[in-house]
Tab-separated table of C-alpha atoms in Angstrom:
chain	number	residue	atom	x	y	z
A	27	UNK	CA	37.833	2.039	-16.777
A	28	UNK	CA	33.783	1.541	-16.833
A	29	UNK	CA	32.216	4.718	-16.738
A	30	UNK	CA	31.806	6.524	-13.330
A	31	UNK	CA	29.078	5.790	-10.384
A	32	UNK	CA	26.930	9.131	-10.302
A	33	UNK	CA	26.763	10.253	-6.260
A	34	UNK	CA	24.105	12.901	-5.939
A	35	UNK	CA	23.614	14.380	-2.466
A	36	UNK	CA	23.067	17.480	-0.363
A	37	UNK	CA	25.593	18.776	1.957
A	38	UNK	CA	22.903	18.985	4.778
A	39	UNK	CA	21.828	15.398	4.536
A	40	UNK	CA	23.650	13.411	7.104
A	41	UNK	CA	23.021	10.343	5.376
A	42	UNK	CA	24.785	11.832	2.302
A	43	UNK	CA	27.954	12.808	4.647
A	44	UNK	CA	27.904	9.352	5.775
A	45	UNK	CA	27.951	8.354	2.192
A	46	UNK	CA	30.441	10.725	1.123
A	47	UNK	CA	33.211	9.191	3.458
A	48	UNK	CA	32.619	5.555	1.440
A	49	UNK	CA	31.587	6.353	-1.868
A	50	UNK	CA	34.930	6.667	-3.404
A	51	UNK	CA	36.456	3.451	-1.619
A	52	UNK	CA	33.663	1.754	-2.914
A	53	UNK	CA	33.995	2.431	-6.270
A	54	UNK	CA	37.842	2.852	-6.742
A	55	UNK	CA	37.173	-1.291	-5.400
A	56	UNK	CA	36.066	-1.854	-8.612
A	57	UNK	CA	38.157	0.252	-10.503
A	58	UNK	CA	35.396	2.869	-11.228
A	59	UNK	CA	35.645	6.692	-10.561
A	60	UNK	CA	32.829	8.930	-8.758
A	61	UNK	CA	30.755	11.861	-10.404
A	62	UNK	CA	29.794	13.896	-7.424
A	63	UNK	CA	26.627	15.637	-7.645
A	64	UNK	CA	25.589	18.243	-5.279
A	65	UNK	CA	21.968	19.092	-5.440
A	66	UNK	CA	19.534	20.642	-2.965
A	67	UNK	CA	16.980	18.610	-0.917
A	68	UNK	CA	14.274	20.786	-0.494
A	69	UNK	CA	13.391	21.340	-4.528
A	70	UNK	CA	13.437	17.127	-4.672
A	71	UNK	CA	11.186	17.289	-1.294
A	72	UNK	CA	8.760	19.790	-2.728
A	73	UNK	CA	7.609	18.031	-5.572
A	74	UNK	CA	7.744	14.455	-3.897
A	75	UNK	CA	5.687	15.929	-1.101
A	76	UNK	CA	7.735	14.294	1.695
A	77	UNK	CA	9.356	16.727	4.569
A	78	UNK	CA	12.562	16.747	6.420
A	79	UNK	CA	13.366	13.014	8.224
A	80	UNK	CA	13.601	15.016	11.409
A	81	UNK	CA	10.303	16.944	10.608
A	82	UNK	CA	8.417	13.998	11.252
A	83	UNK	CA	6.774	12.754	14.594
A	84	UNK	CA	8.235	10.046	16.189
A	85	UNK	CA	10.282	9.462	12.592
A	86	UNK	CA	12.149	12.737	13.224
A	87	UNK	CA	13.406	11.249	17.135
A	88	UNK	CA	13.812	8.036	15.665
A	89	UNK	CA	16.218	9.162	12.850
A	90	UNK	CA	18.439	11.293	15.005
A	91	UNK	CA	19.220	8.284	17.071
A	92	UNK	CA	19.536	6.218	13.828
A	93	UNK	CA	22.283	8.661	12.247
A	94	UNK	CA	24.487	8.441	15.378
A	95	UNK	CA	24.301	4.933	15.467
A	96	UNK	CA	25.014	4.400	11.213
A	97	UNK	CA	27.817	6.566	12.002
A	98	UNK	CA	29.296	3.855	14.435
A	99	UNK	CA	27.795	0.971	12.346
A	100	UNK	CA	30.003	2.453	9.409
A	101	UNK	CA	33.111	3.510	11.702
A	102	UNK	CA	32.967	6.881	10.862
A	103	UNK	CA	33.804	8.479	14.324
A	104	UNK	CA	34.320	12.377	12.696
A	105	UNK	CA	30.769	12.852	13.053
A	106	UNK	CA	28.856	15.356	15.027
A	107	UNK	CA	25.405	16.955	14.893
A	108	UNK	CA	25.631	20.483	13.753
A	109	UNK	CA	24.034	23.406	15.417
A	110	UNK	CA	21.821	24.125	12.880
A	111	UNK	CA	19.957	21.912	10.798
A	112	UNK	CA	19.218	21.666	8.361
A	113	UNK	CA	20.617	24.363	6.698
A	114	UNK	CA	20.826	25.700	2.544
A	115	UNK	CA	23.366	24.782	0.963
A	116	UNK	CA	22.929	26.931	-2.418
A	117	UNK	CA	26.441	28.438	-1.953
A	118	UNK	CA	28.286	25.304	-0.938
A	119	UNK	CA	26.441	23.306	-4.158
A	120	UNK	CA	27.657	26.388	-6.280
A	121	UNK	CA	31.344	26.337	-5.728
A	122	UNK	CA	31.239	22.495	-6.235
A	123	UNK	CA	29.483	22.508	-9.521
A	124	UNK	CA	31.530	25.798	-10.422
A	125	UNK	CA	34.648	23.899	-9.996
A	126	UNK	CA	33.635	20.823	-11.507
A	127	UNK	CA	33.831	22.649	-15.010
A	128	UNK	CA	37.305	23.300	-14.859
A	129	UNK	CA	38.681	20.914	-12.170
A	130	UNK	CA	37.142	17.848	-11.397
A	131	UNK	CA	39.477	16.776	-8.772
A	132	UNK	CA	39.611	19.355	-7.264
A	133	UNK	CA	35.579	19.837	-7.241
A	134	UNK	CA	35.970	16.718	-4.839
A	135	UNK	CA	38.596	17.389	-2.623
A	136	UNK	CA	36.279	20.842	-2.427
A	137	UNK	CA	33.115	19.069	-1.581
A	138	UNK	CA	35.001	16.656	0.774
A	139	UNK	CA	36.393	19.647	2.742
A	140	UNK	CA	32.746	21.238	2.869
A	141	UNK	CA	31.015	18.146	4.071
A	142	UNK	CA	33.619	18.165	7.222
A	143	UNK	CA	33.277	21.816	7.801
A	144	UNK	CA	29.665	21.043	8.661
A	145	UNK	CA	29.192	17.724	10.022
A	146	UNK	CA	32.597	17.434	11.627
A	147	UNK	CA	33.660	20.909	12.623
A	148	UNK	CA	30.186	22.447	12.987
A	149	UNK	CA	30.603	25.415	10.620
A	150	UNK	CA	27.425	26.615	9.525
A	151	UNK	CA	28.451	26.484	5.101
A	152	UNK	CA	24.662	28.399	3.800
A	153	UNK	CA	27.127	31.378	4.662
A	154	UNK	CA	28.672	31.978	1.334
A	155	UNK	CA	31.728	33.229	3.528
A	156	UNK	CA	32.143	30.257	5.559
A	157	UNK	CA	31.671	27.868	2.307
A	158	UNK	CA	34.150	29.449	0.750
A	159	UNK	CA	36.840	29.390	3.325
A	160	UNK	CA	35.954	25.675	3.497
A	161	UNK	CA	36.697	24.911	-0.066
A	162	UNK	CA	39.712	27.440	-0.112
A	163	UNK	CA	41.303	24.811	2.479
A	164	UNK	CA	40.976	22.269	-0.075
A	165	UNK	CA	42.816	25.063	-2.233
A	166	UNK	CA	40.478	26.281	-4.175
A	167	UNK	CA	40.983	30.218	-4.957
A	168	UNK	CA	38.904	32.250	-2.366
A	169	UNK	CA	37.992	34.989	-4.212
A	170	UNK	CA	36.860	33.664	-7.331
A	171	UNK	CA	34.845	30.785	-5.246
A	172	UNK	CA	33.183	33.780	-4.015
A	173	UNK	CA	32.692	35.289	-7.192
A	174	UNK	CA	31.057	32.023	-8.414
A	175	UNK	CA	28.231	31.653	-5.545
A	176	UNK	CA	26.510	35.080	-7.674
A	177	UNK	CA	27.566	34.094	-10.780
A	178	UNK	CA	24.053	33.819	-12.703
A	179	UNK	CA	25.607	30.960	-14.816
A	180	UNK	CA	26.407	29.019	-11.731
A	181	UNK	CA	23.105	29.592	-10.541
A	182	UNK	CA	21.834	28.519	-13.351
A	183	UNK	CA	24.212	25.497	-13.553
A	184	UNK	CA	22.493	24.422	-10.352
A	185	UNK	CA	19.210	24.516	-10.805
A	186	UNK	CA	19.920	22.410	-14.624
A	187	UNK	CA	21.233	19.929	-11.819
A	188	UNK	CA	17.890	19.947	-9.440
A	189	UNK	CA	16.431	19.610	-12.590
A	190	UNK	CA	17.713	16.726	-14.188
A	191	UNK	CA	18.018	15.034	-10.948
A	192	UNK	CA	14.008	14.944	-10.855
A	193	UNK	CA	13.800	13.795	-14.607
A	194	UNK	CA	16.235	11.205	-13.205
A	195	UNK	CA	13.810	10.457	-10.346
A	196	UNK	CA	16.127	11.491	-7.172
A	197	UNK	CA	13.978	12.331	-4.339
A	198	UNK	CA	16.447	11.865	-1.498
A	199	UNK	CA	19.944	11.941	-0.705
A	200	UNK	CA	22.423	10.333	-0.852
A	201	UNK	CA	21.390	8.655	-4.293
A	202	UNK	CA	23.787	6.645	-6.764
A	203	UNK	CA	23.878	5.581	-9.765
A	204	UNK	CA	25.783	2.886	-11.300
A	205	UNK	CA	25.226	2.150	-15.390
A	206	UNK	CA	21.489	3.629	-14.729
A	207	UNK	CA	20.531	1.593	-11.523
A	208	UNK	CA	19.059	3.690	-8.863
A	209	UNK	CA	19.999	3.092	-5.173
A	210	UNK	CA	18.514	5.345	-2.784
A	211	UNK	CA	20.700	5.468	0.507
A	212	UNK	CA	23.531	4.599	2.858
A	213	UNK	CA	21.786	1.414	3.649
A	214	UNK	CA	21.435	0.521	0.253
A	215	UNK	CA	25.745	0.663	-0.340
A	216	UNK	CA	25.408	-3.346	0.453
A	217	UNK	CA	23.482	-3.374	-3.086
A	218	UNK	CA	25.879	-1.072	-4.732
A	219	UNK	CA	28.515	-3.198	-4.091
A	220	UNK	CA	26.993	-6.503	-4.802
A	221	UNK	CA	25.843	-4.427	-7.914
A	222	UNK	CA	28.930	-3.441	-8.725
A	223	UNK	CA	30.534	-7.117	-8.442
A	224	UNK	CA	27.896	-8.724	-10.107
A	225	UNK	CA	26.795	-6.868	-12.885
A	226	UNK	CA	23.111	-6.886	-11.495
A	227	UNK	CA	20.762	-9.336	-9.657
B	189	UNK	CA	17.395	-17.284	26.681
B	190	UNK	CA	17.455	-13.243	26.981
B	191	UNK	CA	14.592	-11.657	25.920
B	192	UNK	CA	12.879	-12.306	22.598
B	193	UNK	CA	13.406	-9.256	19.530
B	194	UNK	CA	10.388	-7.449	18.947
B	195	UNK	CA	9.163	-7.399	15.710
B	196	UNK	CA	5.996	-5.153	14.635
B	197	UNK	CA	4.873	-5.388	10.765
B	198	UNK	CA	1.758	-4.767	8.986
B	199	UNK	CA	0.845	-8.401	6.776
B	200	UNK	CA	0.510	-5.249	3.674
B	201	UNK	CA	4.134	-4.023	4.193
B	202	UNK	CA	6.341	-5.689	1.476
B	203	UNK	CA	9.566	-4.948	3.435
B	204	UNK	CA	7.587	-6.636	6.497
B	205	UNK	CA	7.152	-9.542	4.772
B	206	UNK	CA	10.856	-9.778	3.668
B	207	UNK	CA	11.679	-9.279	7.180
B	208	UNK	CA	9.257	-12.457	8.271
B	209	UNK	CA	11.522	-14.778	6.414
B	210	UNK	CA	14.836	-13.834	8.475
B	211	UNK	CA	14.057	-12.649	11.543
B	212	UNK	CA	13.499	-16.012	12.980
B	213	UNK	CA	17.201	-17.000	12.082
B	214	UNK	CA	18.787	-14.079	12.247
B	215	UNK	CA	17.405	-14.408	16.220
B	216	UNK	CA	17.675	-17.804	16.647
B	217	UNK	CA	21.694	-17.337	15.872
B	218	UNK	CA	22.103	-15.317	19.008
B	219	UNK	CA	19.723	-18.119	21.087
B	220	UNK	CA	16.554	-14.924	20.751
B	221	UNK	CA	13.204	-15.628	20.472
B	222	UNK	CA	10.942	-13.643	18.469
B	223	UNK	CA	7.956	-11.625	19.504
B	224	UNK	CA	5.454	-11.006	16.553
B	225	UNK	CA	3.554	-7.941	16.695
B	226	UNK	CA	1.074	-8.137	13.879
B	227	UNK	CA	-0.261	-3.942	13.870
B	228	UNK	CA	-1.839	-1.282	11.115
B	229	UNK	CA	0.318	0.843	9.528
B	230	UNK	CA	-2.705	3.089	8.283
B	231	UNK	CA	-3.284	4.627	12.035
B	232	UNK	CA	0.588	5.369	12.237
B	233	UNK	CA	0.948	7.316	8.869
B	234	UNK	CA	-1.462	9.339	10.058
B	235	UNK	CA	-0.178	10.129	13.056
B	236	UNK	CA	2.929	11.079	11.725
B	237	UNK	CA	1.641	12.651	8.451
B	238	UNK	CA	3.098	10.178	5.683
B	239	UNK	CA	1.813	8.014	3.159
B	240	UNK	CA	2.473	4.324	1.638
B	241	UNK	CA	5.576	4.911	0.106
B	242	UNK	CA	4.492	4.090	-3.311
B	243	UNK	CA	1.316	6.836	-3.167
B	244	UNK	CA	4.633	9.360	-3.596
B	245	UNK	CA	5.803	10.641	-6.878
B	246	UNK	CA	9.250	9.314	-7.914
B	247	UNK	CA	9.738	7.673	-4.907
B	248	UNK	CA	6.628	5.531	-5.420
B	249	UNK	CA	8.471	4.324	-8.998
B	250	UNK	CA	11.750	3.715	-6.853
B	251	UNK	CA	10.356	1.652	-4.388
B	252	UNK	CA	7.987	-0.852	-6.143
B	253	UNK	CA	12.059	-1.539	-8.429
B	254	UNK	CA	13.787	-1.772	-4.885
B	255	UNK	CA	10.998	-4.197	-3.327
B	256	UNK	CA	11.825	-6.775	-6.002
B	257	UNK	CA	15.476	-5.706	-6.439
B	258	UNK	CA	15.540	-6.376	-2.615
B	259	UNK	CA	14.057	-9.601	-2.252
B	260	UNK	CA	16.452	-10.524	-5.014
B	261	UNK	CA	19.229	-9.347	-2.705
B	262	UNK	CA	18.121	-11.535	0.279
B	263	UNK	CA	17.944	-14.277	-1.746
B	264	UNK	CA	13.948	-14.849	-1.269
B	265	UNK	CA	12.293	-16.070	-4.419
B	266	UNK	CA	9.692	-16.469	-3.011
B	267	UNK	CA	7.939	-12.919	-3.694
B	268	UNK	CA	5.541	-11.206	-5.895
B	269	UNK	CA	3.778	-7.794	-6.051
B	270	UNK	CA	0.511	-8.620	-5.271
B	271	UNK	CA	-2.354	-7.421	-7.727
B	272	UNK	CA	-4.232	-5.231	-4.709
B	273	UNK	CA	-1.614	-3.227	-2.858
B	274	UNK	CA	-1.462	-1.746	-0.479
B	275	UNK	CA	-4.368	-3.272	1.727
B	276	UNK	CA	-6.476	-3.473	4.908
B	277	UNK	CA	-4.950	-5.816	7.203
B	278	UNK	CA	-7.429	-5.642	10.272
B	279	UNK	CA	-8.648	-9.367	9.529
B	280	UNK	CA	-5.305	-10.520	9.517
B	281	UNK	CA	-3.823	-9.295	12.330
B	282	UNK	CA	-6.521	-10.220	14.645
B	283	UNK	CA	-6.364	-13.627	13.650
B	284	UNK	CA	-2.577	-13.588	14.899
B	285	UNK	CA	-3.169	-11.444	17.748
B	286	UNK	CA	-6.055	-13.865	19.018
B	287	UNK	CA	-4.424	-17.272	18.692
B	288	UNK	CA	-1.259	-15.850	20.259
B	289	UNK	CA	-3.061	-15.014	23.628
B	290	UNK	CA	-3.548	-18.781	23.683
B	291	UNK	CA	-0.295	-20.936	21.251
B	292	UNK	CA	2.247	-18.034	20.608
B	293	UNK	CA	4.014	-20.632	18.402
B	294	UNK	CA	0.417	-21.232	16.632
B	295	UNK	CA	0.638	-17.605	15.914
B	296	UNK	CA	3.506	-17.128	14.545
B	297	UNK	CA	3.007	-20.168	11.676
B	298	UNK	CA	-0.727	-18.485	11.110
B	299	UNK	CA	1.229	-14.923	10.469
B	300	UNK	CA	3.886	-16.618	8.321
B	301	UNK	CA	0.906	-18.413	6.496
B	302	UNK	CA	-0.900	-15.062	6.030
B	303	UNK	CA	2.050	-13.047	4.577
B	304	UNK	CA	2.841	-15.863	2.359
B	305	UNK	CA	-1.101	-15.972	1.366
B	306	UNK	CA	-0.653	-12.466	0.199
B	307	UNK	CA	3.091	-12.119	-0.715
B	308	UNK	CA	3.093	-15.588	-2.590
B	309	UNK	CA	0.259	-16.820	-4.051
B	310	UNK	CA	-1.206	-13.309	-4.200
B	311	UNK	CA	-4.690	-14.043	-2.195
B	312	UNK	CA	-6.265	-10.803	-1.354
B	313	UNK	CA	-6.396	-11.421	2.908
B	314	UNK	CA	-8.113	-8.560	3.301
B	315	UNK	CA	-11.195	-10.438	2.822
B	316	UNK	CA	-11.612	-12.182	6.286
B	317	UNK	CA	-12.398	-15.489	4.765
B	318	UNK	CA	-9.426	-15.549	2.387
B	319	UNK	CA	-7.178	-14.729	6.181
B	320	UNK	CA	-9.138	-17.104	7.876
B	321	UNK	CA	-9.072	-19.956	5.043
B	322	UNK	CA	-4.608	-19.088	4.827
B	323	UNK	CA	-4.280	-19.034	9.026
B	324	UNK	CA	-6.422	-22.616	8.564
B	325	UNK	CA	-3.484	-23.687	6.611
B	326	UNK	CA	-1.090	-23.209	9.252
B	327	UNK	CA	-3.724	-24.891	11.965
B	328	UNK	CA	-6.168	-22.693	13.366
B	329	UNK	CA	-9.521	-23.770	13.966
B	330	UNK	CA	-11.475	-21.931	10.840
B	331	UNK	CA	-14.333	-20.978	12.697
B	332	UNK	CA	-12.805	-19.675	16.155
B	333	UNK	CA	-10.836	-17.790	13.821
B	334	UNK	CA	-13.798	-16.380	11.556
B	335	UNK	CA	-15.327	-15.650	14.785
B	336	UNK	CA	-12.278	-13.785	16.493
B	337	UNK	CA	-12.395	-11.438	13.392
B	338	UNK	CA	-15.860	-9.669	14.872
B	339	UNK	CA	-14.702	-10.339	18.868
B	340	UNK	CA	-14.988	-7.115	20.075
B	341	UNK	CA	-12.363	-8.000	22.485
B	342	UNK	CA	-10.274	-8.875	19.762
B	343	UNK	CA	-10.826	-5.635	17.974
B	344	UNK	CA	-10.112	-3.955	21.310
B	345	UNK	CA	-6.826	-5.914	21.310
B	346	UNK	CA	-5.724	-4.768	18.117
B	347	UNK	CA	-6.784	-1.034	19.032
B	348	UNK	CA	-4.193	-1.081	22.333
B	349	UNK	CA	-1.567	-2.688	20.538
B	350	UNK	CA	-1.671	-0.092	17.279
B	351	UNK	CA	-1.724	2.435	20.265
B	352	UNK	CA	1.379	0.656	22.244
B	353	UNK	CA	3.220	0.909	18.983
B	354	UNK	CA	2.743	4.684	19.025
B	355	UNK	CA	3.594	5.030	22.252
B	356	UNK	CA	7.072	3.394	21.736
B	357	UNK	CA	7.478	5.680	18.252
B	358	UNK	CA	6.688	2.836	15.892
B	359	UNK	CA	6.087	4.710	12.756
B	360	UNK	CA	6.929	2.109	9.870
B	361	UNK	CA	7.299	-1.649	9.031
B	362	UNK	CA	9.223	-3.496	10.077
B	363	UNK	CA	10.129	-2.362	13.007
B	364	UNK	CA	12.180	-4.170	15.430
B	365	UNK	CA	13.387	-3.675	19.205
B	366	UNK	CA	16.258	-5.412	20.517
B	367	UNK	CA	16.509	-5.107	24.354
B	368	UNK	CA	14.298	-1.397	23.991
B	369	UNK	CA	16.603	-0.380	20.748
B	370	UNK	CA	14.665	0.585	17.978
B	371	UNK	CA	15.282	-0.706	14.565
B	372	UNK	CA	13.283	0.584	11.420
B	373	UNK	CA	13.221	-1.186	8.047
B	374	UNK	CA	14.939	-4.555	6.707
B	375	UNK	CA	17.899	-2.748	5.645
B	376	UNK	CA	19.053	-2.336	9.633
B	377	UNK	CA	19.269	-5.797	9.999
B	378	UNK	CA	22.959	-5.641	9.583
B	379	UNK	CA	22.744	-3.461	12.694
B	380	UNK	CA	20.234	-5.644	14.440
B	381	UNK	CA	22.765	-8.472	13.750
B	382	UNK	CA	26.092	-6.510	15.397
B	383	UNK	CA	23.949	-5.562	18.022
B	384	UNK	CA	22.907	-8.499	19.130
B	385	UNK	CA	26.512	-9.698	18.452
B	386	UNK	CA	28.039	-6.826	20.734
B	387	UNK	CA	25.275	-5.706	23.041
B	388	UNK	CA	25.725	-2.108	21.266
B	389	UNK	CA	27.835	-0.035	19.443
């Protein structure tokens, strides 16, 4: 098997919930696996200098209509606003990335169960409490999930990621990989797979 | 015929000019005409507080790759980064916006001749010779046109219609309306395609 598309993405980016309901269809098409990435936005967005979509005059209305209607576009009908947004996702990026060293699989069945929690059953994940329970219905252990979002070597796990993805030159989410070429975007998953096909073009 | 798309663009945008070479067919398939809306992207971004896309750090890197990665994608050769980018376009688009008060259809080959000026053979149209020697091209008389440039009628013109684009939460280019539904960037023309296909989704 060629070596794995890289998915980074932040679990309050709509765009990158969108993403995460295609990304491994996508690839298992072409026989390749998916490195999931969680990350956090606002770290990429301070040193680009950009804000928030929704931030934004007339960008920020536009884009809330424009997420609804990808949603349909992409026939992903579990799909609903949250309350609050954006919101940190520190503790939901933690248990991911904590997981991830022992259980891959798991790590993504984890992250899968945390993206609905938000953007399908409106549960606010920055609380460490309501990330865990999230990504203890995926069956990850509860209590040492919890453990994990103050572990300083999960911390410190995450902000190597934040890191490397701005040596890699992320700046938004969701953003893939695939053998080194960047794509930037849901609306760019036309490339990917033309990409992937092809070989490049 | 139902009513034409709209389609606003600045002649600097490189997605804008993509868009110009498809959004005649991809209207024409569903019997559409096409409005051109030649306006300045400069008095949006600073409404809304962003920048040309490659003044950004990381993202500026991404996007001049993705410009020629997506012109590759659309299958139009035709394309080059030209050596001043991004530039003033006021020349330009009063040229278009004159001669369409008078031959729409004029217009439209005078804007196709300008972005290809610029996009193609890499003439700087900022100079208002250069845009009024590549609208001659396409048929306009040179100096009506030269003289249209410094109409302060003509400026006025382009003043209301930068201001109409506000108004309607234009914020980028291209930017398309199908029956009043907004549409931002070439990559929704996949949308803009099942829309007009379904009346909505």
């Amino acid at each position: 098997m060629a070596a794995p598309i890289e998915f980074w993405f932040d679990f309050s980016s709509p765009y990158g919930y969108l993403a995460s309901r295609r990304i491994e269809a996508l690839a298992a098409k072409f026989d390749r696996g998916v490195d999931w990435h969680p990350m956090l936005l606002g770290a990429l967005f301070q040193h680009v200098g950009t804000a928030p979509l929704i931030d934004y005059p007339l960008k920020g209305d536009y884009s809330r209509h424009d997420i609804l209607r990808s949603a349909h576009f992409h026939g992903i009908n579990e799909f609903r606003m949250p309350s609050r947004f954006p919101i940190p996702t520190q503790a939901a990026a933690r248990i991911v990335l904590w997981k991830k060293a022992t259980d891959p699989a798991l790590a993504v069945r984890a992250a899968q169960a945390l993206f609905r929690a938000y953007w399908v059953d409106d549960v606010d994940i920055s609380s460490p409490d309501a990330a865990v329970a999230a990504a203890a219905s995926a069956g990850v252990d509860a209590a040492a999930a919890r453990a994990a979002i103050d572990d300083p070597a999960v911390k410190s796990a995450l902000k190597s990621e934040v890191e490397q993805a701005l040596a890699r030159g992320v700046f938004g989410s969701p953003f893939v990989f695939v053998d080194g070429e960047p794509f930037w975007g849901l609306d760019r998953f036309d490339q990917i797979e033309r990409w992937l096909s092809t070989g490049g073009f």
